[in-house]
Coordinates of C-alpha atoms in Angstrom, one line a residue:
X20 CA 31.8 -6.4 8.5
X21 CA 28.4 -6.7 6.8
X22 CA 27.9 -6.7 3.0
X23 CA 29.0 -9.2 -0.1
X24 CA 32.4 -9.2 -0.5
X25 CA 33.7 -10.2 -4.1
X26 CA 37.8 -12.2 -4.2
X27 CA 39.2 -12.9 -7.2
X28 CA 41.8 -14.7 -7.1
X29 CA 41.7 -15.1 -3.2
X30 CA 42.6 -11.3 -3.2
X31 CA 39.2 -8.7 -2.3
X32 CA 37.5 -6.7 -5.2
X33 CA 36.6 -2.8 -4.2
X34 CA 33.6 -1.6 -4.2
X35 CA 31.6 -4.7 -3.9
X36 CA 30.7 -5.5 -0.3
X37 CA 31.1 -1.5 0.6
X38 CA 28.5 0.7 3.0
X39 CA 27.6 2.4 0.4
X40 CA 28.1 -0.1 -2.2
X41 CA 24.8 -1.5 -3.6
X42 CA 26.4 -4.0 -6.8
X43 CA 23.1 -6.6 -6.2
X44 CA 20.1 -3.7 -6.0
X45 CA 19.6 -5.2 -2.3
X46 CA 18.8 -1.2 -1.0
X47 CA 16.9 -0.2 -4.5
X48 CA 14.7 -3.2 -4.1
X49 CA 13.8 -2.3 -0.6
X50 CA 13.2 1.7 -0.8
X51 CA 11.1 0.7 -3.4
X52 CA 9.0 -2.4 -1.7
X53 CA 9.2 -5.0 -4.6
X54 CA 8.0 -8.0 -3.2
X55 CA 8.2 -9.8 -6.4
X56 CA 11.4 -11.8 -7.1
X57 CA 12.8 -10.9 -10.6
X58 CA 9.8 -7.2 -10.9
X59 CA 12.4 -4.8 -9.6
X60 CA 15.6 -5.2 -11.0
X61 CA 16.4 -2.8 -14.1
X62 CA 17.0 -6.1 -16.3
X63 CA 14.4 -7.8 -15.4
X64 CA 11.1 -8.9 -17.1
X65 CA 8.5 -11.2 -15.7
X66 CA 8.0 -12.8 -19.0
X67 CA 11.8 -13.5 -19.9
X68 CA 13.8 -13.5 -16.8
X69 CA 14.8 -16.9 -15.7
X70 CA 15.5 -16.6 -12.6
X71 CA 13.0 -14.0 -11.5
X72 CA 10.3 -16.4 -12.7
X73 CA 12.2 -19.5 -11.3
X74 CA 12.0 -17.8 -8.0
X75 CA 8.2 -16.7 -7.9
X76 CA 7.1 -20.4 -8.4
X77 CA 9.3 -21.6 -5.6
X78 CA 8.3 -19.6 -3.4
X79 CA 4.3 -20.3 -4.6
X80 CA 5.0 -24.3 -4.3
X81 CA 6.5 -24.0 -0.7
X82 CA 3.2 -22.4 0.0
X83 CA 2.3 -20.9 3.5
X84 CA 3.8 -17.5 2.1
X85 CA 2.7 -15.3 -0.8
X86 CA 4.9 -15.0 -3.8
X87 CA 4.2 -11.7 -4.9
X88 CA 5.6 -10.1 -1.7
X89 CA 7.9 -12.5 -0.2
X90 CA 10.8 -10.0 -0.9
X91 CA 9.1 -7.3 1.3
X92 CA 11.1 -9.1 4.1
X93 CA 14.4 -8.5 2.5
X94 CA 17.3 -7.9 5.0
X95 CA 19.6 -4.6 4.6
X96 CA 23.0 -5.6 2.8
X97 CA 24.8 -5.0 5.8
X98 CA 22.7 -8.0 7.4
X99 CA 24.6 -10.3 5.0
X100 CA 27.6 -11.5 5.6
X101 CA 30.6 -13.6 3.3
X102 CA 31.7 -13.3 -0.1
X103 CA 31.8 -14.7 -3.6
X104 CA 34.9 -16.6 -4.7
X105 CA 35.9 -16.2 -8.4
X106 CA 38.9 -16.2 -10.4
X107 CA 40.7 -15.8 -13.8
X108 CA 39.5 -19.2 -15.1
X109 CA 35.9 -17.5 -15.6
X110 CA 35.6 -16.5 -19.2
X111 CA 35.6 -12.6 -20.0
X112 CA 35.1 -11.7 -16.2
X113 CA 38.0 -8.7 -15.9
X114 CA 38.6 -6.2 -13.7
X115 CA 38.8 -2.7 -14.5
X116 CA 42.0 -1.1 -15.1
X117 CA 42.2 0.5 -11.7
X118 CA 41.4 -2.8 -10.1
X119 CA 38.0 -1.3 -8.9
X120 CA 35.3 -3.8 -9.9
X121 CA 34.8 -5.4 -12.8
X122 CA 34.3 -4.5 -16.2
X123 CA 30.3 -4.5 -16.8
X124 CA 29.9 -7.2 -19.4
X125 CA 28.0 -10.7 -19.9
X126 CA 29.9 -12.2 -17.4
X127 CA 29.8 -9.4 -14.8
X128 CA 25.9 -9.2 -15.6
X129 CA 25.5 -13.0 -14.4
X130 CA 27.4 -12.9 -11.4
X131 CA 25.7 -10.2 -10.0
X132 CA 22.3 -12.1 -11.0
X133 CA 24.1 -15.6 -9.3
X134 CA 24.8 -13.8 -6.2
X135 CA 21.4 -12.4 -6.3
X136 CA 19.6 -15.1 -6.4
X137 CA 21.2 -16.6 -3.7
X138 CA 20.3 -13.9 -1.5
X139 CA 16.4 -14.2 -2.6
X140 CA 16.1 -17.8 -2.3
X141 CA 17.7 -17.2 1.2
X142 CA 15.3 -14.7 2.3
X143 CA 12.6 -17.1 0.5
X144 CA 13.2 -20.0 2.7
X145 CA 13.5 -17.5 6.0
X146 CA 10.1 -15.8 5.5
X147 CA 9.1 -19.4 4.9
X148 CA 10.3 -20.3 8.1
X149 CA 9.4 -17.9 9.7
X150 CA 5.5 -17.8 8.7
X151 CA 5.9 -21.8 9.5
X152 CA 6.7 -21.1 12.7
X153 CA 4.0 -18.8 13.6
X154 CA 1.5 -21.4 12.2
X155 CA 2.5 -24.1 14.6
X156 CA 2.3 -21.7 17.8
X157 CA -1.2 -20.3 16.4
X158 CA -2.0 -24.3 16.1
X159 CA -0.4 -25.3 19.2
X160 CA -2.6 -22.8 20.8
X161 CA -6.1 -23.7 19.2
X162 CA -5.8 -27.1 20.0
X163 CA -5.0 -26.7 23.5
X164 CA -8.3 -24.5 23.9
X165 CA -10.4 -26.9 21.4
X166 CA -9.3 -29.8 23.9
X167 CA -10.0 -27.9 27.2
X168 CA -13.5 -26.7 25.6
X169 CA -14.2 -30.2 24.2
X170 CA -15.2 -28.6 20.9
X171 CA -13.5 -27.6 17.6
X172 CA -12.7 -23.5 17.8
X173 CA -11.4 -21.4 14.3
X174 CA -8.0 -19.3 14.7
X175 CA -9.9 -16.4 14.7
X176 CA -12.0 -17.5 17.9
X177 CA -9.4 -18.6 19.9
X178 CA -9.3 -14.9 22.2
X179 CA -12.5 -14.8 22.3
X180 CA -13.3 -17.8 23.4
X181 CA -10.1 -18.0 26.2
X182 CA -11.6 -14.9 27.9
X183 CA -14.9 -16.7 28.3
X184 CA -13.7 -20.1 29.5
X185 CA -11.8 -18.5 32.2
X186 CA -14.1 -16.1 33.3
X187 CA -16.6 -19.4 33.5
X188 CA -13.7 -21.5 34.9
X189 CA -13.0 -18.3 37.6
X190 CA -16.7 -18.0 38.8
X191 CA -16.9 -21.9 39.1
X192 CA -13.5 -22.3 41.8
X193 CA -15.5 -18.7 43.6
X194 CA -18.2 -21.1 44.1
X195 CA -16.6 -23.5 46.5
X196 CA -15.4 -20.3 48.5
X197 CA -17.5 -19.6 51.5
X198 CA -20.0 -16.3 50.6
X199 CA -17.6 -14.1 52.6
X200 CA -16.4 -11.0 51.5
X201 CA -13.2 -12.5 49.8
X202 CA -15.4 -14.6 47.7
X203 CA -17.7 -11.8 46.5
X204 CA -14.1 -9.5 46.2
X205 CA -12.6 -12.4 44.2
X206 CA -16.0 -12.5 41.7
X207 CA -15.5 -8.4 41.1
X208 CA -11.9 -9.1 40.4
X209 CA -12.8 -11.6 37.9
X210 CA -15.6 -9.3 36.8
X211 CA -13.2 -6.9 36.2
X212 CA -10.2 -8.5 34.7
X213 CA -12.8 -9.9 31.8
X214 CA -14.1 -6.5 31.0
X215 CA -10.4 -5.2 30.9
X216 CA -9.7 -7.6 28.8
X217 CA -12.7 -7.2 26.3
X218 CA -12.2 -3.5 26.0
X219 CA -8.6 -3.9 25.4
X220 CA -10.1 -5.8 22.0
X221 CA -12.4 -2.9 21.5
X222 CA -9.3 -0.4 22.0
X223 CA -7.3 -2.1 19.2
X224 CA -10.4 -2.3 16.5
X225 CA -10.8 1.6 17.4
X226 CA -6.5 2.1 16.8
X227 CA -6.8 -0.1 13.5
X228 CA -9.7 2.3 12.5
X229 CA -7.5 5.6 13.1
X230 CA -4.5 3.5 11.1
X231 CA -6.7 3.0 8.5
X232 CA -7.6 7.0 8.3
X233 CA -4.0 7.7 8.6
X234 CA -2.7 5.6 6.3
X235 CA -4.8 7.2 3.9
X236 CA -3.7 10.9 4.8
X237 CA -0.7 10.2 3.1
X238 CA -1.7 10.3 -0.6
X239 CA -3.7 13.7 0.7
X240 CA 0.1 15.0 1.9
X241 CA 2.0 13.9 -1.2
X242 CA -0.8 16.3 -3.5
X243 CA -0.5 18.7 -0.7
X244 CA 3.1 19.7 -1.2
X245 CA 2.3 18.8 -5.3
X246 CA -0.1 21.6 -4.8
X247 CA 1.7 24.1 -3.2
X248 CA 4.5 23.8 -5.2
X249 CA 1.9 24.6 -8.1
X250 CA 0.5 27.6 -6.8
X251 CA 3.6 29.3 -6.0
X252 CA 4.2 28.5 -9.7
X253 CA 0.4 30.1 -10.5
X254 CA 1.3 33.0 -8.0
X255 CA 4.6 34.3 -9.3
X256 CA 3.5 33.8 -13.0
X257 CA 0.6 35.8 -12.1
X258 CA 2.6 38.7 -10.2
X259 CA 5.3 39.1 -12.9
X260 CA 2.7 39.6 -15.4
X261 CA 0.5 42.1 -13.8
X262 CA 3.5 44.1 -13.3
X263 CA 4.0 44.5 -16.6
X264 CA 0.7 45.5 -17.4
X265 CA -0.1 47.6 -14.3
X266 CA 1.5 50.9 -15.9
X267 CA -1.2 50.2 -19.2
X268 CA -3.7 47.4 -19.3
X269 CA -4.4 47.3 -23.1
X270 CA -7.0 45.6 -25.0
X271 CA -5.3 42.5 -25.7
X272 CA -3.2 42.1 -22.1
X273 CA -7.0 41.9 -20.9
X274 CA -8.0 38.4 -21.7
X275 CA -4.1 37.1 -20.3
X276 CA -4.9 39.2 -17.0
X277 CA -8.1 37.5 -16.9
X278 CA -7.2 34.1 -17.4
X279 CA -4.3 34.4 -14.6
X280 CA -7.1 35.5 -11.9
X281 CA -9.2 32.2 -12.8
X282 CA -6.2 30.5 -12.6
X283 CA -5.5 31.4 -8.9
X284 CA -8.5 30.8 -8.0
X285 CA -8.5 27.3 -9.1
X286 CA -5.9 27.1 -7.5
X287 CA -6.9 28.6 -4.2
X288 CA -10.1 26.4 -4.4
X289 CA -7.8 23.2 -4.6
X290 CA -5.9 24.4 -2.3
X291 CA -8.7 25.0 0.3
X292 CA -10.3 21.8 -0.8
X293 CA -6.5 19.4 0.3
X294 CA -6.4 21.5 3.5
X295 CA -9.9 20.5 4.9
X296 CA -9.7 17.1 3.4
X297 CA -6.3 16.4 5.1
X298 CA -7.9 17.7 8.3
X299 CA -11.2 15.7 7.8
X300 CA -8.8 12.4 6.8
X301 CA -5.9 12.9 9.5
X302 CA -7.5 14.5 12.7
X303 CA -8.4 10.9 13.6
X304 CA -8.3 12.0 17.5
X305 CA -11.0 13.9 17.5
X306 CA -14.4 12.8 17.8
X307 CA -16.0 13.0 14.1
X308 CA -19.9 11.9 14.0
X309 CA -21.1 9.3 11.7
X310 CA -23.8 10.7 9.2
X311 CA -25.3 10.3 6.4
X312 CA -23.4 11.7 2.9
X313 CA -24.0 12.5 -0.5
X314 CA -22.6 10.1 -2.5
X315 CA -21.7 12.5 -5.5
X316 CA -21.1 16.0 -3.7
X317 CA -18.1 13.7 -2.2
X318 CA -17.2 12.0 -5.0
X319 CA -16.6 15.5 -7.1
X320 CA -15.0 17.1 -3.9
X321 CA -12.2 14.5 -4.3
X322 CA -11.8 13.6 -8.1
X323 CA -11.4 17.7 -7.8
X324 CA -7.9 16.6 -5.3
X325 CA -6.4 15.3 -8.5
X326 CA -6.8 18.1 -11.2
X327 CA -3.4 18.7 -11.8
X328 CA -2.9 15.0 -12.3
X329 CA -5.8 14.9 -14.7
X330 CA -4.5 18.0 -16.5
X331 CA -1.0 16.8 -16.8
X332 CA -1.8 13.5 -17.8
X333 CA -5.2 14.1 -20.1
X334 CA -7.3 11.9 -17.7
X335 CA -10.7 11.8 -18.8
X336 CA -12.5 10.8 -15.2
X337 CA -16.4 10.6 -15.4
X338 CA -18.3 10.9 -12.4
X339 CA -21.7 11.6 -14.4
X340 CA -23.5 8.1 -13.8
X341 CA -23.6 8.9 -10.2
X342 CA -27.0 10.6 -9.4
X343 CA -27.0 14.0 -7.3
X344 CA -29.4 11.9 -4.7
X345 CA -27.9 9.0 -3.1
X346 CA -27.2 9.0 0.3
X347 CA -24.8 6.8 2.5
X348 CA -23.8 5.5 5.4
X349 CA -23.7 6.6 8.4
X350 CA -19.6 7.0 7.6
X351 CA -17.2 9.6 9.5
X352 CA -16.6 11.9 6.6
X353 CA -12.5 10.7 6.8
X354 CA -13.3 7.4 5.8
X355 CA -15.8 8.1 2.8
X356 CA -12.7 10.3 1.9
X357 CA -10.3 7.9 2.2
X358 CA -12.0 4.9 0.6
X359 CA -12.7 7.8 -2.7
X360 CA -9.0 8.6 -2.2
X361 CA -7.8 5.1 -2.2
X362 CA -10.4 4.2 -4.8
X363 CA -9.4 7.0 -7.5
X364 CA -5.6 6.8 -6.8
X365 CA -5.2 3.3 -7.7
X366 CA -7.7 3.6 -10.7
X367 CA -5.0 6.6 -11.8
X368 CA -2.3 4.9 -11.5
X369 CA -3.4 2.0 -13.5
X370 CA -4.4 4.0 -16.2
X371 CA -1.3 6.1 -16.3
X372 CA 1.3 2.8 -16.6
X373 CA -1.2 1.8 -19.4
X374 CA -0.7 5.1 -21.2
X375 CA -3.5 4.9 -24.2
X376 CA -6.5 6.0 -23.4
X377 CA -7.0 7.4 -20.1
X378 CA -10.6 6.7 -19.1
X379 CA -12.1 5.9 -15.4
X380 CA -16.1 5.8 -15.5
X381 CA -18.2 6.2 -12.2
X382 CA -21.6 4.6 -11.8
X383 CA -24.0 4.1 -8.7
X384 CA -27.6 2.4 -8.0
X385 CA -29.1 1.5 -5.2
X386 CA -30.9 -1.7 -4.8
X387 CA -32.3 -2.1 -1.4
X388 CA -30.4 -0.4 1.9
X389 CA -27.2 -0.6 0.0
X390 CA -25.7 1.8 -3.0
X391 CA -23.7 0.3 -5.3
X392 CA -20.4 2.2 -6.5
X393 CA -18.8 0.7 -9.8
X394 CA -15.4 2.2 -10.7
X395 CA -14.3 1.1 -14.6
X396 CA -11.1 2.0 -15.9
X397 CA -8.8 1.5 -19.2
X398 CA -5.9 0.6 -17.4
X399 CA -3.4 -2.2 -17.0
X400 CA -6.4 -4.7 -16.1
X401 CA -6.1 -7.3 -13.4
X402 CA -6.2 -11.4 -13.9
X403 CA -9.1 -13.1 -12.4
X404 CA -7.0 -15.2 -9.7
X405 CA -5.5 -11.6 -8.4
X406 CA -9.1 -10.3 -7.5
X407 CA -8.5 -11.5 -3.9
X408 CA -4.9 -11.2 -3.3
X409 CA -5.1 -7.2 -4.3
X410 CA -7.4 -6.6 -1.0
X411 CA -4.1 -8.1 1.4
X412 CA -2.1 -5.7 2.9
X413 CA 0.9 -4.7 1.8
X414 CA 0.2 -6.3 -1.7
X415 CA 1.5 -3.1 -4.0
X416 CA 1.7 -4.7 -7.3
X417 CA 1.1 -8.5 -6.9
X418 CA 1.8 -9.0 -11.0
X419 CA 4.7 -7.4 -10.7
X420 CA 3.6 -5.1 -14.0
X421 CA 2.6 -1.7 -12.7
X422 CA 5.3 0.4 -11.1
X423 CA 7.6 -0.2 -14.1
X424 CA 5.4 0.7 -16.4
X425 CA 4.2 3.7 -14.3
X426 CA 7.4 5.0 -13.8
X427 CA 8.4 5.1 -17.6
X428 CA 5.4 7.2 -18.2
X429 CA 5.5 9.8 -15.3
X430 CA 7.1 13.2 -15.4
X431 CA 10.0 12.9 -12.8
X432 CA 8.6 15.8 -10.6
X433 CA 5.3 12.9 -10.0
X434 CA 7.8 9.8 -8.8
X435 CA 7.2 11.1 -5.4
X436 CA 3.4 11.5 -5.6
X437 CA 2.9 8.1 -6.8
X438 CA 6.2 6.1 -5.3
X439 CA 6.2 2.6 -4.7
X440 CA 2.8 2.6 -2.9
X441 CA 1.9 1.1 0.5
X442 CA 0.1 -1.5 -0.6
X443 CA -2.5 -1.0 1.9
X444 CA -4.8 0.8 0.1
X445 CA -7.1 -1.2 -1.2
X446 CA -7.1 -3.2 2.5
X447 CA -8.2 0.3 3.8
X448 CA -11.5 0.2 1.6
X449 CA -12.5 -3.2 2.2
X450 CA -11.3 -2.9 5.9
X451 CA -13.5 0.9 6.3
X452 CA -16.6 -0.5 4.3
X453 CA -17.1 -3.5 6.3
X454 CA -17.1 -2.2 9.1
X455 CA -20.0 -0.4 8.1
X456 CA -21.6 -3.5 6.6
X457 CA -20.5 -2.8 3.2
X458 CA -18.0 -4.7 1.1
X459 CA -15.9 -4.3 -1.9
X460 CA -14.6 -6.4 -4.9
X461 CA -13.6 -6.6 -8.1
X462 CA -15.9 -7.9 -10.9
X463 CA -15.5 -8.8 -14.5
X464 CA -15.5 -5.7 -16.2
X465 CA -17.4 -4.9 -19.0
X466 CA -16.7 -4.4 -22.6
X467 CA -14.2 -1.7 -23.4
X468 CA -12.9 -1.5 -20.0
X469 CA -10.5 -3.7 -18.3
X470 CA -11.1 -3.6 -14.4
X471 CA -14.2 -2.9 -12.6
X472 CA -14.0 -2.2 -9.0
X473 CA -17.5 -2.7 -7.2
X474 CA -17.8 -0.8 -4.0
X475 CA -21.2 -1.8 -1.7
X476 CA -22.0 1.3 0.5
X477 CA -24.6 1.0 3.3

């Protein structure tokens, strides 16, 4: 029963409202996480589309939610249920010949974006809701425990400081027990119900740090398989010509003969390199030691994970203003790893969906017990007022700008490398480098470039 249903006429128009029917985009929009009302429709463009930009400032003046992904909570279009009623009075809106669907015209083209934004404003006000909700039982809670404390205590206190008023509250009432045995029982009880309690906190840092690491594994599998695929390629080009010149190598077969053997190793190098790295990045279980690293022997290792992409796309990536002696950390080497990864892959993309020149510049110092990492690139740039909202997770494309431009300048074999994007990966650098007392950020960028990234490295 689920799914918009067209009637015109009071009689029901086929396909609309079908399974496998998607006339309003409602599935496209989803597989391909646009968060942004009006940035993922074909038509669409932020700078002339009405309704796309009609919705993005509703949903930024209801506030409480964030605009540029309120859409990732879209429902399926079988969650929807009803239909839209139209009939012959609309001007130019005619069915097909066949009776199935309409003719695609003018009219067609603003019904579909009617219906649409119906749906969008719908899921606007539930996510609003929704996040309204949550606030008042977060609220609800913290002033319960501010009043019982007598004294103000943040949202992000308000665990912390439960477990310690009762464990106070719980040795106070063992007090006016008689010393027996029970009361000296009861007092281990409570001993050990707090220390449950705060290594359960501990436990759920120490799974968010292995999510972090795993999220991050899957850019390494995406070039994995891109990789493979590339040295069967390398491989089978290389077998079919040295059977041709196995019988007689001549003079000028020599060079071609050579140049294939440098070729697979290349590609055996990269190869070896993605295995280890995925290994390094995704074998979170096992108990890697924090050490120090060098900065640039890392750095290399994975700018050297995308040289296909920088082959393919003429990527000029310079990693030279890094100098061969800086140390960090103490880091597991998965997460220096996955905060490169991250770091390069965005940095990529950006300068990709820009499609002029193709530049990303490296630089470090140090200055006291920190090295900074500055990554410049000539890509699409970011606006001031998104320097924040990039480091939230889930935030893909909060400008609603880069997948549509990346898409119209990737080969169609690379959709599945780059995709929509998680949106977490810029939360997994900050996230990773403060927990090791770093911290990262974007800066002004400097002349010729148009976004600076500024990565603080114990």
């Amino acid at each position: 029963w689920g799914g918009v249903q067209v009637r015109f006429n009071g009689f029901r128009v086929y396909p609309y409202g079908d399974p496998k029917d998607d006339w309003l985009g409602i599935e496209r929009d989803r597989a391909r996480r646009a968060g942004r009302p009006g940035a993922a429709t074909d038509e669409q463009d932020d700078d002339t589309n009405e309704s796309g930009g009609e919705l993005f400032t509703f949903a930024k003046d209801l506030g409480k939610i964030d605009p540029g992904r309120v859409l990732l909570s879209l429902l399926s279009s079988k969650s929807f249920l009803g239909c839209v009623e139209v009939n012959s009075e609309v001007p130019m809106l005619k069915p097909k010949a066949d009776r199935l669907g309409f003719v695609e015209n003018d009219a067609f083209s603003q019904l579909v974006a009617f219906t649409r934004f119906a749906i969008d404003w719908a899921t606007i006000w539930r996510d609003f809701y929704i996040q309204t909700e949550k606030e008042k039982s977060t609220e609800e809670a913290r002033e319960e425990l501010s009043t019982v404390l007598g004294k103000d205590v943040s949202t992000e206190q308000v665990a912390s400081k439960a477990v310690e008023f009762l464990e106070a509250k719980f040795n106070q009432l063992v007090t006016l027990i008689p010393d027996t045995r029970e009361q000296r029982e009861t007092r281990r009880i409570v001993h050990q119900t707090t220390k449950a309690l705060q290594t359960s906190v501990a436990n759920d840092k120490h799974k968010l740090r292995r999510l972090r690491l795993i999220a991050s594994a899957s850019t390494l599998t995406l070039l994995f398989s891109h990789e493979i695929k590339s040295l069967l390629g390398t491989l089978d080009s290389a077998t079919r010509t040295l059977r041709k010149v196995a019988s007689e190598v001549t003079p000028e077969e020599k060079p071609r003969v050579i140049e294939l053997a440098v070729d697979i190793e290349h590609a055996k190098d990269r190869f070896k390199d993605l295995v280890e790295l995925t290994a390094l990045v995704g074998a979170v279980g096992q108990q890697a030691e924090a050490t120090d690293l060098n900065l640039h022997q890392h750095l290399a290792r994975a700018v050297r994970c995308f040289d296909l992409i920088v082959r393919d796309y003429r990527l000029n990536i310079d990693t030279r203003g890094v100098p061969k002696n800086v140390m960090v950390g103490p880091f597991v080497p998965g997460e220096l790893y996955a905060v490169l990864l991250n770091v390069l892959s965005n940095a990529i993309k950006s300068v990709i969906a820009e499609g002029k020149e193709k530049s990303i510049v490296f630089t470090a110092h140090t200055e006291g017990k920190h090295a900074i990492l500055t990554v410049s690139d000539t890509g699409l740039g970011l606006a001031e007022e998104q320097y924040e909202a990039v480091f939230a997770s889930f935030v893909s494309d909060p400008e609603g700008r880069l997948y549509e431009r990346l898409e119209k300048n990737l080969n169609p074999q690379d959709l599945l490398i780059f995709g929509q994007g998680s949106g977490l990966g810029l939360s997994i650098v900050r996230d990773i480098l403060e927990s090791r007392g770093g911290r990262a950020r974007f800066v002004a960028p400097g002349k010729g470039w148009n976004a600076t990234l500024e990565l603080t490295l114990p």
